[in-house]
Amino acid sequence: MFEQNVRRCADRIISIYQPHLRSIVRGKAKATVEFGAKIGASIVSGYTYVDHVSRDAYNESSDLGMQLELYKRRFGMLPKEIQADKLYLGKENRMHIKSCHVNCYNRPLGRPPKEKNDTHAEDKKRAIGERNEIEGTFGTTKRVYRANDIRAKLDQTADTWIGACFFAKNIMKFLRGLLCLIFEKSGLKTFQKRIMSIFDSMEAVLPTPQGCMKEIN
């Protein structure tokens, strides 16, 4: 920067102790610049899969093709339909989705059609609700499972920490479904609401990493 007399440096290191971190300009009201990992995640049947973790300021829309490929590798086939944010639905990605014969009920590009399709409107309304699940997943993982408090110094350790947060969330979902199944099969539905409320409240009292360290010390 001194030799070239410039004030900007691409891919610059912002921390000596964490050289893998990069500044990401987000333009949010709370913080215009953020530091940390950008996570590309997908949800299948309520379970979250971490598909991509990067600390560079890149466009997340490039993850869509890779996520479809990962889905095919996990389940042996492509999904029947996907729900994605409008950021992911550029012209190139829409063509890729169409070539894979995958349905996507989002607003089409260009002018809206003059004749309204009631069936498409219902599918679009359902898609909006399902699409909100991924946003709620990030909020829950940050607030409850402390994904917004990653204290690892190494990038590999930080990736493992992030994966553990989502793994814990998936485990809690599995246990909740298992409890519901037990109540349904045993006929103890009168106690189901009370027990499930106690189980859900457990998520709000999970110990923080800092709290665990204090107890150990």
Coordinates of N, CA and C in Angstrom, one line a residue:
M1 N 0.8 -1.2 0.0 CA 0.0 0.0 0.0 C 0.9 1.3 0.0
F2 N 2.0 1.2 0.8 CA 2.9 2.4 0.8 C 3.6 2.6 -0.5
E3 N 4.1 1.5 -1.1 CA 4.8 1.6 -2.3 C 3.9 2.0 -3.5
Q4 N 2.7 1.5 -3.5 CA 1.8 1.9 -4.6 C 0.9 3.1 -4.4
N5 N 1.0 3.6 -3.1 CA 0.3 4.8 -2.8 C -1.2 4.6 -2.9
V6 N -1.7 3.5 -2.4 CA -3.2 3.2 -2.4 C -3.6 3.0 -1.0
R7 N -4.9 3.1 -0.8 CA -5.5 3.0 0.6 C -6.3 1.7 0.7
R8 N -6.3 0.9 -0.3 CA -7.1 -0.4 -0.3 C -6.1 -1.5 -0.7
C9 N -6.4 -2.7 -0.1 CA -5.6 -3.9 -0.4 C -6.6 -5.1 -0.5
A10 N -6.6 -5.7 -1.6 CA -7.5 -6.8 -1.8 C -7.1 -8.0 -0.9
D11 N -8.0 -8.7 -0.3 CA -7.7 -9.9 0.4 C -6.7 -9.7 1.6
R12 N -6.8 -8.5 2.2 CA -5.9 -8.2 3.2 C -6.1 -8.9 4.5
I13 N -5.1 -9.1 5.3 CA -5.2 -9.8 6.6 C -5.5 -8.7 7.6
I14 N -6.5 -9.0 8.4 CA -7.0 -8.0 9.4 C -6.6 -8.4 10.8
S15 N -6.1 -9.6 11.0 CA -5.8 -10.1 12.3 C -4.5 -11.0 12.2
I16 N -3.5 -10.7 13.0 CA -2.3 -11.5 13.0 C -2.6 -12.9 13.6
Y17 N -3.5 -12.9 14.7 CA -3.8 -14.2 15.3 C -4.8 -15.0 14.5
Q18 N -5.6 -14.4 13.7 CA -6.5 -15.1 12.8 C -6.4 -14.6 11.4
P19 N -5.3 -15.1 10.7 CA -5.0 -14.6 9.4 C -6.1 -15.0 8.3
H20 N -7.0 -16.0 8.7 CA -8.0 -16.4 7.7 C -9.2 -15.5 7.7
L21 N -9.3 -14.6 8.6 CA -10.5 -13.7 8.6 C -10.3 -12.6 7.5
R22 N -11.5 -12.2 7.0 CA -11.5 -11.1 6.0 C -12.7 -10.2 6.4
S23 N -12.6 -9.0 6.0 CA -13.7 -8.0 6.3 C -14.8 -8.2 5.2
I24 N -16.0 -8.2 5.6 CA -17.2 -8.4 4.7 C -18.1 -7.2 4.9
V25 N -18.2 -6.4 3.9 CA -19.1 -5.3 3.9 C -20.5 -5.7 3.7
R26 N -21.4 -5.5 4.7 CA -22.8 -6.0 4.6 C -23.7 -4.8 4.5
G27 N -23.4 -3.6 5.0 CA -24.2 -2.5 4.9 C -25.5 -2.5 5.8
K28 N -25.4 -3.3 6.9 CA -26.5 -3.4 7.8 C -26.5 -2.2 8.8
A29 N -27.7 -2.0 9.4 CA -27.8 -0.8 10.3 C -26.9 -1.1 11.6
K30 N -26.9 -2.3 12.0 CA -26.1 -2.6 13.2 C -24.6 -2.6 13.0
A31 N -24.2 -3.1 11.9 CA -22.7 -3.1 11.6 C -22.5 -3.1 10.0
T32 N -21.8 -2.1 9.5 CA -21.6 -2.0 8.1 C -20.6 -3.1 7.6
V33 N -19.7 -3.4 8.5 CA -18.7 -4.4 8.2 C -18.7 -5.5 9.2
E34 N -18.7 -6.8 8.8 CA -18.7 -7.9 9.7 C -17.5 -8.8 9.4
F35 N -17.1 -9.5 10.4 CA -15.9 -10.4 10.4 C -16.3 -11.8 10.8
G36 N -16.1 -12.8 10.0 CA -16.5 -14.1 10.4 C -16.8 -15.0 9.2
A37 N -17.5 -16.1 9.5 CA -17.8 -17.0 8.4 C -19.1 -16.8 7.7
K38 N -19.2 -16.9 6.4 CA -20.4 -16.9 5.7 C -20.8 -18.4 5.5
I39 N -22.0 -18.8 5.9 CA -22.4 -20.2 5.9 C -23.5 -20.4 4.8
G40 N -23.2 -21.3 4.0 CA -24.3 -21.8 3.0 C -24.9 -23.1 3.5
A41 N -26.2 -23.0 3.9 CA -26.8 -24.1 4.5 C -28.1 -24.5 3.8
S42 N -28.5 -25.7 3.9 CA -29.8 -26.1 3.3 C -30.6 -27.0 4.3
I43 N -31.9 -27.0 4.2 CA -32.7 -27.7 5.2 C -33.5 -28.8 4.4
V44 N -33.5 -30.0 4.9 CA -34.2 -31.1 4.3 C -35.0 -31.8 5.4
S45 N -36.3 -31.8 5.3 CA -37.2 -32.4 6.4 C -36.9 -31.8 7.7
G46 N -36.5 -30.6 7.8 CA -36.3 -29.9 9.1 C -34.9 -30.0 9.6
Y47 N -34.0 -30.8 9.0 CA -32.6 -31.0 9.4 C -31.7 -30.1 8.6
T48 N -30.8 -29.5 9.2 CA -29.9 -28.5 8.6 C -28.6 -29.1 8.2
Y49 N -28.2 -28.9 6.9 CA -26.9 -29.3 6.4 C -26.0 -28.1 6.1
V50 N -24.8 -28.1 6.6 CA -23.9 -27.0 6.3 C -23.1 -27.4 5.1
D51 N -23.4 -26.7 4.0 CA -22.8 -27.1 2.7 C -21.5 -26.3 2.4
H52 N -21.4 -25.1 2.9 CA -20.3 -24.3 2.5 C -20.0 -23.3 3.6
V53 N -18.7 -23.2 4.0 CA -18.3 -22.2 5.0 C -17.1 -21.5 4.4
S54 N -17.2 -20.1 4.3 CA -16.2 -19.3 3.8 C -16.1 -18.0 4.5
R55 N -14.9 -17.5 4.6 CA -14.7 -16.2 5.3 C -14.4 -15.1 4.3
D56 N -14.5 -15.3 3.0 CA -14.3 -14.3 2.0 C -15.7 -13.7 1.6
A57 N -15.6 -12.5 1.1 CA -16.8 -11.8 0.7 C -17.2 -12.2 -0.7
Y58 N -18.0 -13.3 -0.8 CA -18.3 -13.8 -2.1 C -19.9 -13.8 -2.3
N59 N -20.4 -14.0 -3.5 CA -21.8 -14.0 -3.7 C -22.3 -15.4 -3.4
E60 N -23.3 -15.5 -2.5 CA -23.8 -16.8 -2.1 C -24.5 -17.5 -3.2
S61 N -25.0 -16.8 -4.2 CA -25.8 -17.4 -5.3 C -25.0 -18.5 -6.0
S62 N -23.7 -18.4 -6.0 CA -22.8 -19.4 -6.6 C -22.9 -20.8 -5.9
D63 N -23.5 -20.8 -4.7 CA -23.5 -22.1 -4.0 C -24.7 -23.0 -4.5
L64 N -25.6 -22.5 -5.2 CA -26.8 -23.2 -5.5 C -26.5 -24.5 -6.3
G65 N -25.7 -24.4 -7.3 CA -25.4 -25.6 -8.1 C -24.7 -26.6 -7.3
M66 N -23.8 -26.2 -6.4 CA -23.0 -27.1 -5.5 C -24.0 -27.8 -4.5
Q67 N -25.0 -27.0 -4.0 CA -25.9 -27.6 -3.0 C -26.8 -28.6 -3.7
L68 N -27.2 -28.4 -4.9 CA -28.0 -29.4 -5.6 C -27.2 -30.7 -5.8
E69 N -25.9 -30.5 -6.1 CA -25.0 -31.7 -6.3 C -24.8 -32.4 -5.0
L70 N -24.7 -31.7 -3.9 CA -24.5 -32.3 -2.6 C -25.8 -33.1 -2.2
Y71 N -27.0 -32.5 -2.5 CA -28.2 -33.2 -2.2 C -28.3 -34.5 -3.0
K72 N -27.9 -34.5 -4.2 CA -27.9 -35.7 -5.0 C -26.9 -36.8 -4.5
R73 N -25.8 -36.3 -4.0 CA -24.8 -37.2 -3.4 C -25.3 -37.8 -2.1
R74 N -26.1 -37.0 -1.3 CA -26.6 -37.5 0.0 C -27.7 -38.5 -0.2
F75 N -28.7 -38.1 -1.1 CA -29.9 -38.9 -1.2 C -30.1 -39.7 -2.4
G76 N -29.1 -39.6 -3.3 CA -29.2 -40.4 -4.6 C -30.1 -39.8 -5.6
M77 N -30.6 -38.7 -5.5 CA -31.5 -38.1 -6.5 C -31.6 -36.6 -6.2
L78 N -32.1 -35.8 -7.2 CA -32.3 -34.4 -7.0 C -33.6 -34.1 -6.3
P79 N -33.8 -33.0 -5.6 CA -35.0 -32.7 -5.0 C -36.1 -32.4 -6.0
K80 N -37.4 -32.6 -5.5 CA -38.5 -32.3 -6.4 C -38.7 -30.8 -6.5
E81 N -38.5 -30.1 -5.5 CA -38.6 -28.6 -5.5 C -37.6 -28.0 -4.5
I82 N -37.2 -26.8 -4.7 CA -36.4 -26.1 -3.8 C -37.0 -24.7 -3.5
Q83 N -36.7 -24.2 -2.3 CA -37.2 -22.9 -1.9 C -35.9 -22.1 -1.6
A84 N -35.7 -21.0 -2.3 CA -34.5 -20.2 -2.1 C -34.8 -18.8 -2.1
D85 N -33.9 -18.0 -1.5 CA -34.1 -16.5 -1.5 C -33.8 -16.0 -2.9
K86 N -34.4 -14.8 -3.1 CA -34.3 -14.2 -4.5 C -32.8 -13.9 -4.9
L87 N -31.9 -13.9 -3.9 CA -30.5 -13.7 -4.2 C -30.0 -14.8 -5.0
Y88 N -30.5 -16.0 -4.8 CA -30.0 -17.2 -5.4 C -30.7 -17.4 -6.8
L89 N -31.7 -16.6 -7.1 CA -32.5 -16.9 -8.3 C -32.2 -15.9 -9.4
G90 N -31.0 -15.8 -9.8 CA -30.6 -15.1 -11.0 C -30.9 -15.9 -12.2
K91 N -30.7 -15.3 -13.4 CA -31.0 -15.9 -14.6 C -30.3 -17.2 -14.8
E92 N -29.0 -17.2 -14.5 CA -28.2 -18.4 -14.7 C -28.6 -19.6 -13.8
N93 N -28.9 -19.3 -12.5 CA -29.4 -20.3 -11.6 C -30.8 -20.8 -12.0
R94 N -31.6 -19.9 -12.5 CA -33.0 -20.4 -12.9 C -32.9 -21.3 -14.1
M95 N -31.9 -21.1 -15.0 CA -31.7 -22.0 -16.1 C -31.2 -23.3 -15.6
H96 N -30.3 -23.3 -14.6 CA -29.8 -24.5 -14.1 C -30.8 -25.4 -13.4
I97 N -31.7 -24.7 -12.6 CA -32.8 -25.4 -11.9 C -33.7 -26.0 -13.0
K98 N -34.0 -25.3 -14.0 CA -35.0 -25.8 -15.0 C -34.3 -27.0 -15.8
S99 N -33.0 -26.9 -16.0 CA -32.4 -28.0 -16.7 C -32.3 -29.3 -15.8
C100 N -32.4 -29.1 -14.5 CA -32.4 -30.3 -13.6 C -33.8 -30.8 -13.3
H101 N -34.8 -30.1 -13.9 CA -36.3 -30.5 -13.7 C -36.7 -30.4 -12.3
V102 N -36.2 -29.3 -11.6 CA -36.6 -29.1 -10.2 C -37.5 -27.9 -10.2
N103 N -38.6 -28.0 -9.4 CA -39.6 -26.9 -9.3 C -39.1 -25.9 -8.4
C104 N -39.4 -24.6 -8.7 CA -39.1 -23.5 -7.8 C -40.2 -22.4 -7.9
Y105 N -41.0 -22.3 -6.9 CA -42.2 -21.4 -6.9 C -41.8 -20.0 -6.4
N106 N -41.1 -19.3 -7.2 CA -40.7 -17.9 -6.8 C -41.2 -17.0 -7.9
R107 N -41.1 -15.7 -7.6 CA -41.5 -14.7 -8.5 C -40.7 -14.8 -9.8
P108 N -41.3 -14.9 -11.0 CA -40.6 -15.0 -12.2 C -39.9 -13.7 -12.6
L109 N -38.9 -13.7 -13.4 CA -38.2 -12.5 -13.8 C -39.1 -11.8 -14.9
G110 N -38.9 -10.5 -14.9 CA -39.7 -9.7 -15.9 C -41.0 -9.2 -15.4
R111 N -41.9 -8.8 -16.2 CA -43.2 -8.3 -15.8 C -44.1 -9.4 -15.3
P112 N -44.9 -9.1 -14.3 CA -45.8 -10.1 -13.8 C -46.9 -10.4 -14.9
P113 N -47.4 -11.7 -15.0 CA -48.4 -12.0 -16.0 C -49.7 -11.3 -15.7
K114 N -50.4 -11.0 -16.8 CA -51.7 -10.4 -16.7 C -52.8 -11.3 -16.1
E115 N -52.8 -12.6 -16.5 CA -53.7 -13.5 -16.0 C -53.1 -14.2 -14.7
K116 N -53.8 -14.2 -13.6 CA -53.4 -14.8 -12.4 C -53.7 -16.3 -12.4
N117 N -52.7 -17.0 -11.9 CA -52.8 -18.5 -11.8 C -53.0 -18.8 -10.3
D118 N -54.2 -19.2 -9.9 CA -54.5 -19.5 -8.5 C -53.6 -20.6 -8.0
T119 N -53.4 -21.6 -8.8 CA -52.5 -22.7 -8.3 C -51.1 -22.3 -8.0
H120 N -50.6 -21.5 -8.9 CA -49.2 -21.0 -8.7 C -49.2 -20.0 -7.5
A121 N -50.2 -19.2 -7.3 CA -50.3 -18.3 -6.1 C -50.3 -19.1 -4.8
E122 N -51.0 -20.2 -4.8 CA -51.0 -21.1 -3.6 C -49.6 -21.7 -3.3
D123 N -49.0 -22.2 -4.4 CA -47.6 -22.7 -4.3 C -46.6 -21.7 -3.9
K124 N -46.8 -20.5 -4.4 CA -45.9 -19.4 -4.0 C -46.0 -19.0 -2.5
K125 N -47.3 -19.0 -2.1 CA -47.5 -18.7 -0.7 C -46.9 -19.7 0.3
R126 N -47.1 -21.0 -0.1 CA -46.5 -22.0 0.7 C -44.9 -22.0 0.6
A127 N -44.4 -21.6 -0.5 CA -43.0 -21.5 -0.7 C -42.4 -20.4 0.2
I128 N -43.1 -19.3 0.4 CA -42.6 -18.2 1.2 C -42.5 -18.7 2.7
G129 N -43.5 -19.4 3.1 CA -43.5 -20.0 4.5 C -42.3 -21.0 4.7
E130 N -42.1 -21.8 3.7 CA -41.0 -22.8 3.9 C -39.7 -22.1 3.7
R131 N -39.6 -21.1 3.0 CA -38.3 -20.3 2.8 C -37.9 -19.6 4.1
N132 N -38.9 -19.2 4.8 CA -38.6 -18.5 6.1 C -38.0 -19.4 7.1
E133 N -38.1 -20.7 6.9 CA -37.5 -21.7 7.9 C -36.0 -21.6 8.0
I134 N -35.4 -21.3 6.8 CA -33.9 -21.2 6.8 C -33.4 -20.0 7.6
E135 N -34.2 -18.9 7.4 CA -33.8 -17.7 8.2 C -34.0 -17.9 9.6
G136 N -35.1 -18.6 10.0 CA -35.3 -18.9 11.4 C -34.2 -19.8 12.0
T137 N -33.7 -20.7 11.1 CA -32.7 -21.6 11.5 C -31.4 -20.9 11.9
F138 N -31.0 -19.9 11.1 CA -29.8 -19.2 11.4 C -30.0 -18.4 12.7
G139 N -31.2 -17.8 12.9 CA -31.5 -17.1 14.1 C -31.4 -17.9 15.4
T140 N -32.0 -19.1 15.3 CA -32.1 -20.1 16.4 C -30.7 -20.6 16.7
T141 N -29.9 -20.9 15.7 CA -28.6 -21.4 15.9 C -27.6 -20.4 16.5
K142 N -27.8 -19.1 16.2 CA -27.0 -18.1 16.8 C -27.5 -17.8 18.2
R143 N -28.8 -17.7 18.4 CA -29.3 -17.3 19.7 C -29.2 -18.4 20.8
V144 N -29.6 -19.6 20.4 CA -29.7 -20.7 21.3 C -28.4 -21.6 21.4
Y145 N -27.9 -21.9 20.2 CA -26.7 -22.8 20.2 C -25.4 -22.0 20.0
R146 N -25.4 -20.7 20.2 CA -24.2 -19.9 20.3 C -23.3 -19.9 19.1
A147 N -23.9 -20.0 17.9 CA -23.1 -19.9 16.7 C -22.6 -18.5 16.4
N148 N -23.1 -17.6 17.1 CA -22.6 -16.2 17.0 C -21.5 -15.9 18.0
D149 N -21.0 -16.9 18.7 CA -19.9 -16.7 19.7 C -18.8 -17.7 19.5
I150 N -18.3 -17.8 18.3 CA -17.2 -18.8 17.9 C -15.9 -18.2 18.4
R151 N -15.2 -18.9 19.3 CA -14.0 -18.3 19.9 C -12.8 -19.1 19.5
A152 N -12.9 -20.0 18.6 CA -11.7 -20.7 18.1 C -10.8 -19.8 17.3
K153 N -9.5 -20.0 17.5 CA -8.5 -19.2 16.8 C -8.2 -19.8 15.4
L154 N -8.1 -21.1 15.2 CA -7.8 -21.7 13.9 C -9.0 -21.8 13.1
D155 N -8.8 -21.7 11.8 CA -10.0 -21.8 10.9 C -10.6 -23.2 10.9
Q156 N -9.8 -24.3 11.0 CA -10.3 -25.6 11.1 C -11.1 -25.9 12.3
T157 N -10.6 -25.3 13.5 CA -11.3 -25.5 14.7 C -12.6 -24.7 14.7
A158 N -12.6 -23.5 14.1 CA -13.8 -22.7 14.0 C -14.9 -23.4 13.1
D159 N -14.4 -24.0 12.0 CA -15.4 -24.8 11.2 C -16.0 -25.9 12.0
T160 N -15.2 -26.6 12.8 CA -15.7 -27.7 13.6 C -16.7 -27.2 14.6
W161 N -16.4 -26.0 15.2 CA -17.3 -25.4 16.2 C -18.6 -25.1 15.6
I162 N -18.6 -24.5 14.4 CA -19.8 -24.1 13.7 C -20.6 -25.3 13.4
G163 N -20.0 -26.4 12.9 CA -20.7 -27.6 12.6 C -21.3 -28.2 13.8
A164 N -20.6 -28.1 14.9 CA -21.2 -28.7 16.2 C -22.4 -28.0 16.6
C165 N -22.5 -26.6 16.4 CA -23.7 -25.9 16.7 C -24.9 -26.4 15.9
F166 N -24.7 -26.6 14.6 CA -25.8 -27.1 13.8 C -26.1 -28.5 14.1
F167 N -25.1 -29.3 14.5 CA -25.3 -30.7 14.9 C -26.2 -30.8 16.1
A168 N -25.9 -29.9 17.1 CA -26.7 -29.9 18.3 C -28.1 -29.6 18.0
K169 N -28.3 -28.6 17.1 CA -29.7 -28.3 16.8 C -30.4 -29.5 16.1
N170 N -29.7 -30.2 15.2 CA -30.3 -31.4 14.6 C -30.7 -32.4 15.6
I171 N -29.8 -32.6 16.6 CA -30.0 -33.6 17.6 C -31.3 -33.3 18.4
M172 N -31.4 -32.0 18.8 CA -32.6 -31.6 19.5 C -33.9 -31.8 18.7
K173 N -33.8 -31.6 17.4 CA -35.0 -31.8 16.6 C -35.3 -33.3 16.5
F174 N -34.3 -34.1 16.4 CA -34.5 -35.6 16.4 C -35.1 -36.1 17.7
L175 N -34.6 -35.6 18.8 CA -35.1 -36.0 20.1 C -36.6 -35.5 20.3
R176 N -36.9 -34.3 19.8 CA -38.3 -33.8 19.9 C -39.2 -34.7 19.1
G177 N -38.8 -35.1 17.9 CA -39.6 -36.0 17.1 C -39.7 -37.3 17.7
L178 N -38.7 -37.8 18.3 CA -38.7 -39.1 19.0 C -39.7 -39.1 20.1
L179 N -39.7 -38.0 20.9 CA -40.6 -37.9 22.0 C -42.1 -37.8 21.5
C180 N -42.3 -37.1 20.5 CA -43.7 -37.0 19.9 C -44.2 -38.4 19.4
L181 N -43.2 -39.1 18.8 CA -43.6 -40.5 18.4 C -43.9 -41.4 19.5
I182 N -43.1 -41.3 20.6 CA -43.4 -42.2 21.8 C -44.7 -41.8 22.4
F183 N -45.1 -40.6 22.5 CA -46.4 -40.2 23.1 C -47.5 -40.6 22.2
E184 N -47.3 -40.6 20.9 CA -48.3 -41.0 19.9 C -48.6 -42.5 20.0
K185 N -47.5 -43.3 20.1 CA -47.7 -44.7 20.1 C -48.2 -45.2 21.5
S186 N -47.8 -44.5 22.5 CA -48.2 -45.0 23.9 C -49.6 -44.5 24.3
G187 N -50.1 -43.5 23.6 CA -51.4 -43.0 24.0 C -51.4 -42.0 25.1
L188 N -50.2 -41.5 25.5 CA -50.1 -40.6 26.6 C -50.1 -39.1 26.1
K189 N -51.1 -38.8 25.2 CA -51.2 -37.5 24.6 C -51.5 -36.4 25.6
T190 N -52.1 -36.8 26.8 CA -52.5 -35.8 27.8 C -51.3 -35.1 28.4
F191 N -50.2 -35.9 28.5 CA -48.9 -35.4 29.0 C -48.0 -34.8 28.0
Q192 N -48.4 -34.9 26.7 CA -47.5 -34.5 25.6 C -47.2 -33.0 25.6
K193 N -48.2 -32.2 25.8 CA -48.0 -30.8 25.7 C -47.1 -30.3 26.9
R194 N -47.3 -30.8 28.1 CA -46.6 -30.4 29.2 C -45.1 -30.8 29.1
I195 N -44.9 -32.1 28.7 CA -43.5 -32.6 28.6 C -42.8 -31.9 27.5
M196 N -43.5 -31.6 26.4 CA -42.8 -31.0 25.3 C -42.4 -29.5 25.6
S197 N -43.3 -28.9 26.4 CA -42.9 -27.5 26.8 C -41.7 -27.5 27.7
I198 N -41.6 -28.5 28.5 CA -40.4 -28.6 29.4 C -39.1 -28.9 28.5
F199 N -39.3 -29.7 27.5 CA -38.2 -30.1 26.6 C -37.8 -28.9 25.8
D200 N -38.7 -28.1 25.3 CA -38.4 -26.9 24.5 C -37.7 -25.9 25.4
S201 N -38.0 -25.8 26.6 CA -37.4 -24.8 27.5 C -35.9 -25.2 27.8
M202 N -35.6 -26.4 27.6 CA -34.2 -26.8 27.8 C -33.3 -26.1 26.8
E203 N -33.8 -25.8 25.6 CA -32.9 -25.2 24.6 C -32.5 -23.8 25.1
A204 N -33.3 -23.1 25.9 CA -33.0 -21.8 26.3 C -32.0 -21.7 27.5
V205 N -31.6 -22.9 28.0 CA -30.7 -22.9 29.2 C -29.5 -23.7 28.9
L206 N -29.2 -23.9 27.6 CA -27.9 -24.6 27.2 C -26.7 -23.8 27.7
P207 N -25.7 -24.4 28.3 CA -24.6 -23.7 28.8 C -23.7 -23.1 27.7
T208 N -23.2 -21.9 27.9 CA -22.3 -21.2 27.0 C -20.9 -21.8 27.1
P209 N -20.1 -21.7 26.1 CA -18.7 -22.2 26.2 C -18.0 -21.5 27.3
Q210 N -18.3 -20.2 27.5 CA -17.6 -19.5 28.6 C -18.0 -20.1 30.0
G211 N -19.3 -20.4 30.1 CA -19.8 -20.9 31.4 C -19.2 -22.3 31.7
C212 N -19.0 -23.1 30.6 CA -18.4 -24.4 30.8 C -17.0 -24.2 31.3
M213 N -16.3 -23.3 30.7 CA -14.9 -23.1 31.0 C -14.7 -22.6 32.5
K214 N -15.6 -21.8 32.9 CA -15.6 -21.3 34.3 C -15.8 -22.5 35.3
E215 N -16.8 -23.4 34.9 CA -17.1 -24.5 35.8 C -15.9 -25.5 35.9
I216 N -15.2 -25.7 34.7 CA -14.1 -26.6 34.7 C -12.9 -26.0 35.5
N217 N -12.7 -24.7 35.4 CA -11.6 -24.1 36.1 C -11.9 -24.0 37.6

